[in-house]
PDB file of C-alpha atoms in Angstrom:
ATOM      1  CA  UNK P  16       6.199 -15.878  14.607  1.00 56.00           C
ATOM      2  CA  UNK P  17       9.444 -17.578  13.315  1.00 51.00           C
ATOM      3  CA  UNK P  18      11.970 -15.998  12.025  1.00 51.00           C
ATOM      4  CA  UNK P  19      13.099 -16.529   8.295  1.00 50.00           C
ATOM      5  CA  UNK P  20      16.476 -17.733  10.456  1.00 48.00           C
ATOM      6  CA  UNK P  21      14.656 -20.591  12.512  1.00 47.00           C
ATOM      7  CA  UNK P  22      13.213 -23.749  12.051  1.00 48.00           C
ATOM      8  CA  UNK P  23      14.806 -24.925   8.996  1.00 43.00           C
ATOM      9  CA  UNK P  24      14.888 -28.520  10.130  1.00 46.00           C
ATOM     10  CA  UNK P  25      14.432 -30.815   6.569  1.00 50.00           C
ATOM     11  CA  UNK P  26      14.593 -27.984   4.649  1.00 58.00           C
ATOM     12  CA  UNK P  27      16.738 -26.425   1.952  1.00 63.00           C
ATOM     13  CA  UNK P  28      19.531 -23.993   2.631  1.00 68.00           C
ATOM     14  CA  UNK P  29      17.110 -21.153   0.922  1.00 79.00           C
ATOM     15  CA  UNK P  30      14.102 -22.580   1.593  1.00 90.00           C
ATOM     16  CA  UNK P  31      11.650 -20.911   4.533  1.00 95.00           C
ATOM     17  CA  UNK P  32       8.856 -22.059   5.929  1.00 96.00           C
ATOM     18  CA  UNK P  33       5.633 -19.556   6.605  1.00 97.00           C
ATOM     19  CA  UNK P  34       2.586 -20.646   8.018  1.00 97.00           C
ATOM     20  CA  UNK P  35      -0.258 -18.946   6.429  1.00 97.00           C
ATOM     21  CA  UNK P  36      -3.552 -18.896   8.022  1.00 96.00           C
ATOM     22  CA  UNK P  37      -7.032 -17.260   6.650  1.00 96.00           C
ATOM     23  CA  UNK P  38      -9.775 -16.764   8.588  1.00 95.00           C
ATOM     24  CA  UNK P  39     -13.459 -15.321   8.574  1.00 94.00           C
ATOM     25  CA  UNK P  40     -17.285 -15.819   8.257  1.00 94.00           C
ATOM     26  CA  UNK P  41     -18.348 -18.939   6.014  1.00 91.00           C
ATOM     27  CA  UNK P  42     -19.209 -18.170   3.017  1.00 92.00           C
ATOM     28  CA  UNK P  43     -16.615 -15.231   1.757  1.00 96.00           C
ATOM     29  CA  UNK P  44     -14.300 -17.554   0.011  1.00 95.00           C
ATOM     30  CA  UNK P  45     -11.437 -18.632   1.933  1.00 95.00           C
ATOM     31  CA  UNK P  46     -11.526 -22.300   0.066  1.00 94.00           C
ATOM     32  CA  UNK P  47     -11.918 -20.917  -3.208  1.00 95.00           C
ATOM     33  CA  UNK P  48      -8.902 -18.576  -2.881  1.00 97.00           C
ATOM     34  CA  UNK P  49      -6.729 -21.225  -1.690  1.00 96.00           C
ATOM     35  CA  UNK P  50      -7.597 -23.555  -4.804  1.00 95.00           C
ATOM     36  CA  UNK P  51      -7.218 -20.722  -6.784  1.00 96.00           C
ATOM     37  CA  UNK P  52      -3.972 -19.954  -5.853  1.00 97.00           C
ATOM     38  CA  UNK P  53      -2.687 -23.766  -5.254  1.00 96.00           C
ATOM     39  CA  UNK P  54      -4.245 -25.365  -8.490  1.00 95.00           C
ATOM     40  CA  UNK P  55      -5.473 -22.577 -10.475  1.00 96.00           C
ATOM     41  CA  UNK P  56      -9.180 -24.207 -10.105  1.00 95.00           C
ATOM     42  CA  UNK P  57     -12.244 -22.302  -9.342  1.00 94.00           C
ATOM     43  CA  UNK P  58     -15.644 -24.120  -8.419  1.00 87.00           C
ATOM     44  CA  UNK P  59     -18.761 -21.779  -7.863  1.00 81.00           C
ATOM     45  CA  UNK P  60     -20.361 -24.021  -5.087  1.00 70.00           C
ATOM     46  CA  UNK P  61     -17.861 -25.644  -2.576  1.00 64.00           C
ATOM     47  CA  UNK P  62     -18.688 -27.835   0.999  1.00 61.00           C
ATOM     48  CA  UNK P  63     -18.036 -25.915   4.104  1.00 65.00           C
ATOM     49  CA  UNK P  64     -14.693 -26.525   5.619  1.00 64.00           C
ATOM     50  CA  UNK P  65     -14.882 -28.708   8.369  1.00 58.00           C
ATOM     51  CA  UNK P  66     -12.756 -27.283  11.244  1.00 62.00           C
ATOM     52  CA  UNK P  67      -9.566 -27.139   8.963  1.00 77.00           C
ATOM     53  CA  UNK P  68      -7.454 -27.637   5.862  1.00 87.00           C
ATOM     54  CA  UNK P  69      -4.124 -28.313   5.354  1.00 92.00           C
ATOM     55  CA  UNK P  70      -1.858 -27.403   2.069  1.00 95.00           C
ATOM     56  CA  UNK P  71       1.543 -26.470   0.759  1.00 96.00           C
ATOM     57  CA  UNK P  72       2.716 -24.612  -1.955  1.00 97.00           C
ATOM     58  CA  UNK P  73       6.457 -23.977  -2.509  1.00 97.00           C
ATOM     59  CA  UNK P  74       7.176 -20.490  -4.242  1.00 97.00           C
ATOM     60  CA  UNK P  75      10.463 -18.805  -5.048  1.00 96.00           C
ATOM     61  CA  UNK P  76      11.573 -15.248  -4.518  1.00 96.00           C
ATOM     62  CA  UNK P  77      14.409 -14.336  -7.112  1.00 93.00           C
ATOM     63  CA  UNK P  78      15.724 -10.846  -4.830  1.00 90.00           C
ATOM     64  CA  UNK P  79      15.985 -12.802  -1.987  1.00 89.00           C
ATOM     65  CA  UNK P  80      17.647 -15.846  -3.170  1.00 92.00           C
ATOM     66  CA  UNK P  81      15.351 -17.759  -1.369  1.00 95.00           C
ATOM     67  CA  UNK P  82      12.210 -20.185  -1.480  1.00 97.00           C
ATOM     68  CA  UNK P  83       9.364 -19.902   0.899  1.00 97.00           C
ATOM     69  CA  UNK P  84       7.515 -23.375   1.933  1.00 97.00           C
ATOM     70  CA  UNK P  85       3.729 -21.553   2.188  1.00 98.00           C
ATOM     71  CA  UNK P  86       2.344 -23.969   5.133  1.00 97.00           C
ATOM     72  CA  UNK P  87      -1.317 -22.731   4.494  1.00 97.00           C
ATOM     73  CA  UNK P  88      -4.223 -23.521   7.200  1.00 94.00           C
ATOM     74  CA  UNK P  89      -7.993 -22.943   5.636  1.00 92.00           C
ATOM     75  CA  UNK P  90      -9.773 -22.737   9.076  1.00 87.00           C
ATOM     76  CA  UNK P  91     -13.646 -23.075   8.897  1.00 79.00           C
ATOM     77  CA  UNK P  92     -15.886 -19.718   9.336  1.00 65.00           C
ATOM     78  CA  UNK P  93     -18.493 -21.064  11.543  1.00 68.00           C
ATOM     79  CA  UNK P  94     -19.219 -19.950  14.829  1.00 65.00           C
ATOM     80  CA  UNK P  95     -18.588 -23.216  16.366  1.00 62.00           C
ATOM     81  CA  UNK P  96     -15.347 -23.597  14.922  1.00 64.00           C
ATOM     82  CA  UNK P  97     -13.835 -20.409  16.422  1.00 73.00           C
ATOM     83  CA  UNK P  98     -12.014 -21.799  19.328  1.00 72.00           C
ATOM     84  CA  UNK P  99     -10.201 -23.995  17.288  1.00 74.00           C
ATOM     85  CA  UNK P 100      -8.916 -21.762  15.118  1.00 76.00           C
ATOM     86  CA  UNK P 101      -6.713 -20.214  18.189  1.00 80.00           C
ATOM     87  CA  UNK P 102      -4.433 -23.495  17.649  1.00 82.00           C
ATOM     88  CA  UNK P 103      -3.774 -22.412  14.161  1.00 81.00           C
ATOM     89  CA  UNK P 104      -2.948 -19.005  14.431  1.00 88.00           C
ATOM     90  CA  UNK P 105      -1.171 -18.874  18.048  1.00 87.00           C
ATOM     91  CA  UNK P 106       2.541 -19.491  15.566  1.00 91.00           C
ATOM     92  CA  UNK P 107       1.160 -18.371  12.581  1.00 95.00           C
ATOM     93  CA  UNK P 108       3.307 -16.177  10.599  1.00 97.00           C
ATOM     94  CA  UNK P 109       1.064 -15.007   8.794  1.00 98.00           C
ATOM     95  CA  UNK P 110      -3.171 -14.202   8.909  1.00 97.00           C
ATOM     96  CA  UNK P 111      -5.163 -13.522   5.877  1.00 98.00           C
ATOM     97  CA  UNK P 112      -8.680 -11.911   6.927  1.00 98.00           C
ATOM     98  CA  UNK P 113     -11.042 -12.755   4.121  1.00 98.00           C
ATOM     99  CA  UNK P 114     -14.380 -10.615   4.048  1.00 98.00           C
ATOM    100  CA  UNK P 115     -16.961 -10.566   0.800  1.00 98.00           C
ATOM    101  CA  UNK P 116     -17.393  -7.194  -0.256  1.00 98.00           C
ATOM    102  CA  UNK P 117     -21.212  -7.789  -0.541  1.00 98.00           C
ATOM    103  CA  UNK P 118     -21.431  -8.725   2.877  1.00 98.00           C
ATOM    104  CA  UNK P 119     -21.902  -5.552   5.580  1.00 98.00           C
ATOM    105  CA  UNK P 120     -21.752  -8.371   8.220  1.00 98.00           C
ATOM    106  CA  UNK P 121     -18.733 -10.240   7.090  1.00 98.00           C
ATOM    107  CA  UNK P 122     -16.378  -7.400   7.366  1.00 98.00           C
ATOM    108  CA  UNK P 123     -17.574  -5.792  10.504  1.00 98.00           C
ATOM    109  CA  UNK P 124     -16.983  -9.218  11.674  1.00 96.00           C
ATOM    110  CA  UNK P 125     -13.352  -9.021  10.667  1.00 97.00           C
ATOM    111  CA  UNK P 126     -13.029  -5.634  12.245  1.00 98.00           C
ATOM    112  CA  UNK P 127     -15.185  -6.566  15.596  1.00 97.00           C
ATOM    113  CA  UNK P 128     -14.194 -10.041  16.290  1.00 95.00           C
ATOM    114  CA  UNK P 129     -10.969 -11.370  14.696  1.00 95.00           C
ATOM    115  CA  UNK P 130      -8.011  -8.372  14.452  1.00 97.00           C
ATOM    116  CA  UNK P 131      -9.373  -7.931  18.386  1.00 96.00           C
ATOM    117  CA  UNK P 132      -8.816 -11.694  19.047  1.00 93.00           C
ATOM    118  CA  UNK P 133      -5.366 -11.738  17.227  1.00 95.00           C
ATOM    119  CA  UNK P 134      -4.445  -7.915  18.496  1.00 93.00           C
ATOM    120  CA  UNK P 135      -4.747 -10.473  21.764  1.00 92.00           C
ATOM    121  CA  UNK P 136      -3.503 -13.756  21.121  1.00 91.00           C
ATOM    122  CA  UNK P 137      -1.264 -13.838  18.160  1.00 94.00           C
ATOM    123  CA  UNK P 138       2.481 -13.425  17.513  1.00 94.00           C
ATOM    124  CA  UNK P 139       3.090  -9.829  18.179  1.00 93.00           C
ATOM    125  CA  UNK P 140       4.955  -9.507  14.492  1.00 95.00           C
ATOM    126  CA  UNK P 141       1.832 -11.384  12.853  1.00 97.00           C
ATOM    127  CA  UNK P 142       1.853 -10.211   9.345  1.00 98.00           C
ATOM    128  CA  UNK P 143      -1.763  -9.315   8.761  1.00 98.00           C
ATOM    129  CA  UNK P 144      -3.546  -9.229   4.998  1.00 98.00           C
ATOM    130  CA  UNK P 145      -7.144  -8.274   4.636  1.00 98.00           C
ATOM    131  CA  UNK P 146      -8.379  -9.476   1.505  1.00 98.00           C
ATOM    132  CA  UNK P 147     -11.848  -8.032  -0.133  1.00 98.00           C
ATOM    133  CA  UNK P 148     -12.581 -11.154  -1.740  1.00 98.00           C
ATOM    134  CA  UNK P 149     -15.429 -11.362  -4.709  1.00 98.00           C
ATOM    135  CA  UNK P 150     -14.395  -8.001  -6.192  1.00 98.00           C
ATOM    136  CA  UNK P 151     -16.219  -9.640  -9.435  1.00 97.00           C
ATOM    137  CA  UNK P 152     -19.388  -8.638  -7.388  1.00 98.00           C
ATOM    138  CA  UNK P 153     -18.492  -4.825  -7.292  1.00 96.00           C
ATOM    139  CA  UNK P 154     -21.986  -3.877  -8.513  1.00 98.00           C
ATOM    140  CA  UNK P 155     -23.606  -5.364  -5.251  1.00 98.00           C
ATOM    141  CA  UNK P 156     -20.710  -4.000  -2.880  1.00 98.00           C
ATOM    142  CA  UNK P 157     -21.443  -3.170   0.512  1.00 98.00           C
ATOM    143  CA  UNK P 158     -18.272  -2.828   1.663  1.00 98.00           C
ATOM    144  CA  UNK P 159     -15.973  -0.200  -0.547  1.00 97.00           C
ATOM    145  CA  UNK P 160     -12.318   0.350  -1.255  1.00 96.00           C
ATOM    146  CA  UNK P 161     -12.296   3.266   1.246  1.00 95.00           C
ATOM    147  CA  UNK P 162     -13.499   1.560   3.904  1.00 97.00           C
ATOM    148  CA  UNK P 163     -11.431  -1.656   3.367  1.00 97.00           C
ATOM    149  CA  UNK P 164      -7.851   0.712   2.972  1.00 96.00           C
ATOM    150  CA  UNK P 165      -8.973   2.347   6.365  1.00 96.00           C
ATOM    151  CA  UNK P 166      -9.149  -0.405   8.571  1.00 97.00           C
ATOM    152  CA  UNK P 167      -6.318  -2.092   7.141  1.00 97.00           C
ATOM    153  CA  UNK P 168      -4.068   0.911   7.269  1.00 96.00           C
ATOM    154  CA  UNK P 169      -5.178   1.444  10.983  1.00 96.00           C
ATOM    155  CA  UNK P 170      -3.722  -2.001  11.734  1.00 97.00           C
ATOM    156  CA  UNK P 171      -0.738  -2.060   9.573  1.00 96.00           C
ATOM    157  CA  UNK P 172      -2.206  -4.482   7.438  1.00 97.00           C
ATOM    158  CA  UNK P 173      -1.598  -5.323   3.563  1.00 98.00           C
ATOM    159  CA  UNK P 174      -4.549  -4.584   1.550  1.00 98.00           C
ATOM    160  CA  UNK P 175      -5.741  -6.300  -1.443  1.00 98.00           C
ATOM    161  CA  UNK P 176      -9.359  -6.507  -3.544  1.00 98.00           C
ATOM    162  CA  UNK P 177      -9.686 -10.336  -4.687  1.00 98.00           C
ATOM    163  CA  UNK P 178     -11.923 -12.550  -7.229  1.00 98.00           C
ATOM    164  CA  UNK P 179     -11.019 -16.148  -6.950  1.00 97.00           C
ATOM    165  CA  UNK P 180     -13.202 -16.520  -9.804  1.00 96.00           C
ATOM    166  CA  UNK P 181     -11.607 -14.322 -11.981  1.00 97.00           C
ATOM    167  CA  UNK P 182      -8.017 -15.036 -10.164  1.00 97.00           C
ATOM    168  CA  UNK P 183      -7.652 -11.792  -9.582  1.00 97.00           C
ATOM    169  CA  UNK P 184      -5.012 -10.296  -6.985  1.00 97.00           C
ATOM    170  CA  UNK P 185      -4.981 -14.126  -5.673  1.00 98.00           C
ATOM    171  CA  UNK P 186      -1.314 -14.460  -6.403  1.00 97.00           C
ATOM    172  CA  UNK P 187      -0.192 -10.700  -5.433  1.00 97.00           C
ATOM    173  CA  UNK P 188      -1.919 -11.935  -1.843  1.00 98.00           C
ATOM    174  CA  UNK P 189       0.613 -14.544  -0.935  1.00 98.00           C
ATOM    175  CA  UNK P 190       3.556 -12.487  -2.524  1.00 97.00           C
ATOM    176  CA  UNK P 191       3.242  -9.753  -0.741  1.00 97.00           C
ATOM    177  CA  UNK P 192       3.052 -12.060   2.545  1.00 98.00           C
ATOM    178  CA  UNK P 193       6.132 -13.630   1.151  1.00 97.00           C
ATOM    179  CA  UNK P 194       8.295 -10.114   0.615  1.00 97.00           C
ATOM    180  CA  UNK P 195       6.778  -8.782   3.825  1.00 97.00           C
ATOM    181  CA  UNK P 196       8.194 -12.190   5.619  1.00 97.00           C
ATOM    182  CA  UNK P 197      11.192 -11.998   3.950  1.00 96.00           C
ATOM    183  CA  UNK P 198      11.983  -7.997   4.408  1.00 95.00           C
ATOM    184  CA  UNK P 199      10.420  -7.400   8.092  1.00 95.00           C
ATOM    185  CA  UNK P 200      10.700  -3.797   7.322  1.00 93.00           C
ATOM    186  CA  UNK P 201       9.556  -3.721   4.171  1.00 92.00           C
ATOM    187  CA  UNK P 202       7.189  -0.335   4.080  1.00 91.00           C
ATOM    188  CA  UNK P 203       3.081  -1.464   3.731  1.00 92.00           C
ATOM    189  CA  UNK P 204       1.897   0.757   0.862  1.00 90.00           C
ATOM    190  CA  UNK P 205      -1.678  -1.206  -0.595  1.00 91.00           C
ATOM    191  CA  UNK P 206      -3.761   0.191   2.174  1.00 88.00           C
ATOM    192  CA  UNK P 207      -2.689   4.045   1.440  1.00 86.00           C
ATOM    193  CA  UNK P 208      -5.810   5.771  -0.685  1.00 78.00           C
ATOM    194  CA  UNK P 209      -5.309   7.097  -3.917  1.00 74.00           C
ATOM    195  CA  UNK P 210      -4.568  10.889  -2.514  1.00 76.00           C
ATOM    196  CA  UNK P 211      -1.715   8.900  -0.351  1.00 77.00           C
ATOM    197  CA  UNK P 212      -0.166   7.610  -3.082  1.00 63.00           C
ATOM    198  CA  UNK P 213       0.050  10.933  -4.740  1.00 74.00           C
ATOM    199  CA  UNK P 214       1.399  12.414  -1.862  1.00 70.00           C
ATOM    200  CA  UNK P 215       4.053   9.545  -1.434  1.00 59.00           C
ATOM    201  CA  UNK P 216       4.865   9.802  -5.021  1.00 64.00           C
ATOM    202  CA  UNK P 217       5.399  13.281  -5.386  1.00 69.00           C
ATOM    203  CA  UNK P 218       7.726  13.334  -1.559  1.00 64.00           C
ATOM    204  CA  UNK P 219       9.697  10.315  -3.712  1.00 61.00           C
ATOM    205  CA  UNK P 220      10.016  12.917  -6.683  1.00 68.00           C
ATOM    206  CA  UNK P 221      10.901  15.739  -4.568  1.00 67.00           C
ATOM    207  CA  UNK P 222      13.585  14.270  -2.525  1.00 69.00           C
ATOM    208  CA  UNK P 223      15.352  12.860  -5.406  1.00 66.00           C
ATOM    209  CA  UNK P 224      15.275  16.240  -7.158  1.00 73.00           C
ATOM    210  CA  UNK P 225      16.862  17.545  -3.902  1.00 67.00           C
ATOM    211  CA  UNK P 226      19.364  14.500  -3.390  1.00 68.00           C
ATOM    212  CA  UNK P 227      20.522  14.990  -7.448  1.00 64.00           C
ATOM    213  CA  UNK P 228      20.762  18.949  -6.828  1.00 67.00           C
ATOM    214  CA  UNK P 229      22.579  17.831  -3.614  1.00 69.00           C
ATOM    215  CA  UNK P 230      25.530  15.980  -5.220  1.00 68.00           C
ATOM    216  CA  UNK P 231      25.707  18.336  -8.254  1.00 63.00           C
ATOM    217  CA  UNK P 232      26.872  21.072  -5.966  1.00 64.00           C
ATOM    218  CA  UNK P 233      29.204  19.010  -4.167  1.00 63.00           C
ATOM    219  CA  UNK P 234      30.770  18.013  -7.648  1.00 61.00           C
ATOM    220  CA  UNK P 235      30.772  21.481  -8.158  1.00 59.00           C
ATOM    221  CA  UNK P 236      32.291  22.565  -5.148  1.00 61.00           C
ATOM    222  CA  UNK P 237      35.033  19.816  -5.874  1.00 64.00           C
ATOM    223  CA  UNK P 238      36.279  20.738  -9.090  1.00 60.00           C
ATOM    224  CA  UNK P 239      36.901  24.492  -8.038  1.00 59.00           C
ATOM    225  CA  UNK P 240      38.921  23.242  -4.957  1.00 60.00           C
ATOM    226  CA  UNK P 241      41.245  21.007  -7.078  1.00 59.00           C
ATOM    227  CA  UNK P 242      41.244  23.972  -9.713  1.00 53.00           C
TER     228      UNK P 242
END
């Protein structure tokens, strides 16, 4: 993967490039995501990508002082196609896995087939998202939050629940690819379960209780050696 330092050539002085790639089965909404997020357009019946799509979207991120140059590759989720896809992802920075939630088959595919071939034959510092798409469709889920957070936190992966219909988490995808990219050790917190979260929360709250108590008796201990 390139580093946020390299391969600047034609670009700004705070301006990054990050190739994006998604991949996964046809049908769970790669396309639609990508419009979403690049035009704000949703469409309920699209063509199937043909081998691959090209697109760029230009974002900036305030903390960082800088501007990312999104360099995003829609790959196609047939069968056929699947070789192919290795010359997209082999420099990727980036790989969004894209299941539907009301597809069993498209996730296990995920899990079976594609984090094995990228465990193998990406960039070892890939930044990997797996992204629940057509969260509208909760009521028919086969696939649930539980089981999404669990194989994403297994492979240090960010987590997020989509609807490109209802542009829901679409945005929050490619920023968190964008911080990640940005802050290498940035700390992946969307795949922890609710229970995690407590737990984290309540360490945060304990430590800075202990930290504050900390200081106070060191100001303490520093006013009765000056008095």
């Amino acid at each position: 993967m390139t580093s946020p330092q390299e391969d600047k050539l034609g670009l700004e002085d705070n301006e990054i490039k990050c190739k994006v790639v998604l991949l996964g089965k046809s049908g769970v909404g790669k396309t639609s995501i990508i419009s979403r997020y690049i035009s704000n357009t949703f469409k309920e019946s699209l063509m199937t990508t043909p081998g691959a799509n090209f697109i760029t979207k230009k974002v900036e991120f305030p903390e960082s002082k800088k501007t990312i140059k999104f360099e995003i590759w829609d790959t196609a989720g047939q069968e056929r196609y699947r070789s192919l896809a290795k010359v997209f992802y082999n420099n990727a920075s980036a790989c969004i896995l894209v299941y539907d939630i009301t597809k069993k088959d498209s996730f296990d595919d995920v899990r079976d087939y594609w984090i094995p071939e990228l465990k193998n034959n990406a960039p070892k510092n890939i930044i990997l998202v797996l992204a629940g798409n057509k969260s509208d469709l909760y009521l028919n889920e086969q696939v649930n939050d539980e089981e999404g957070k669990a194989l994403a936190k297994k492979h240090n992966a960010i987590y997020l629940r989509t609807s490109a219909k209802l542009n829901s988490s679409i945005d929050e995808v490619f920023n968190n690819i964008g911080n990640k990219y940005l802050n290498p050790d940035m700390e992946i917190t969307s795949n922890l379960t609710k229970e995690e979260m407590i737990q984290k929360s309540e360490k945060l709250r304990r430590d800075k209780i202990k930290l504050e108590n900390n200081n106070n008796n060191n100001n303490n201990n520093n006013k009765k050696k000056c008095c």
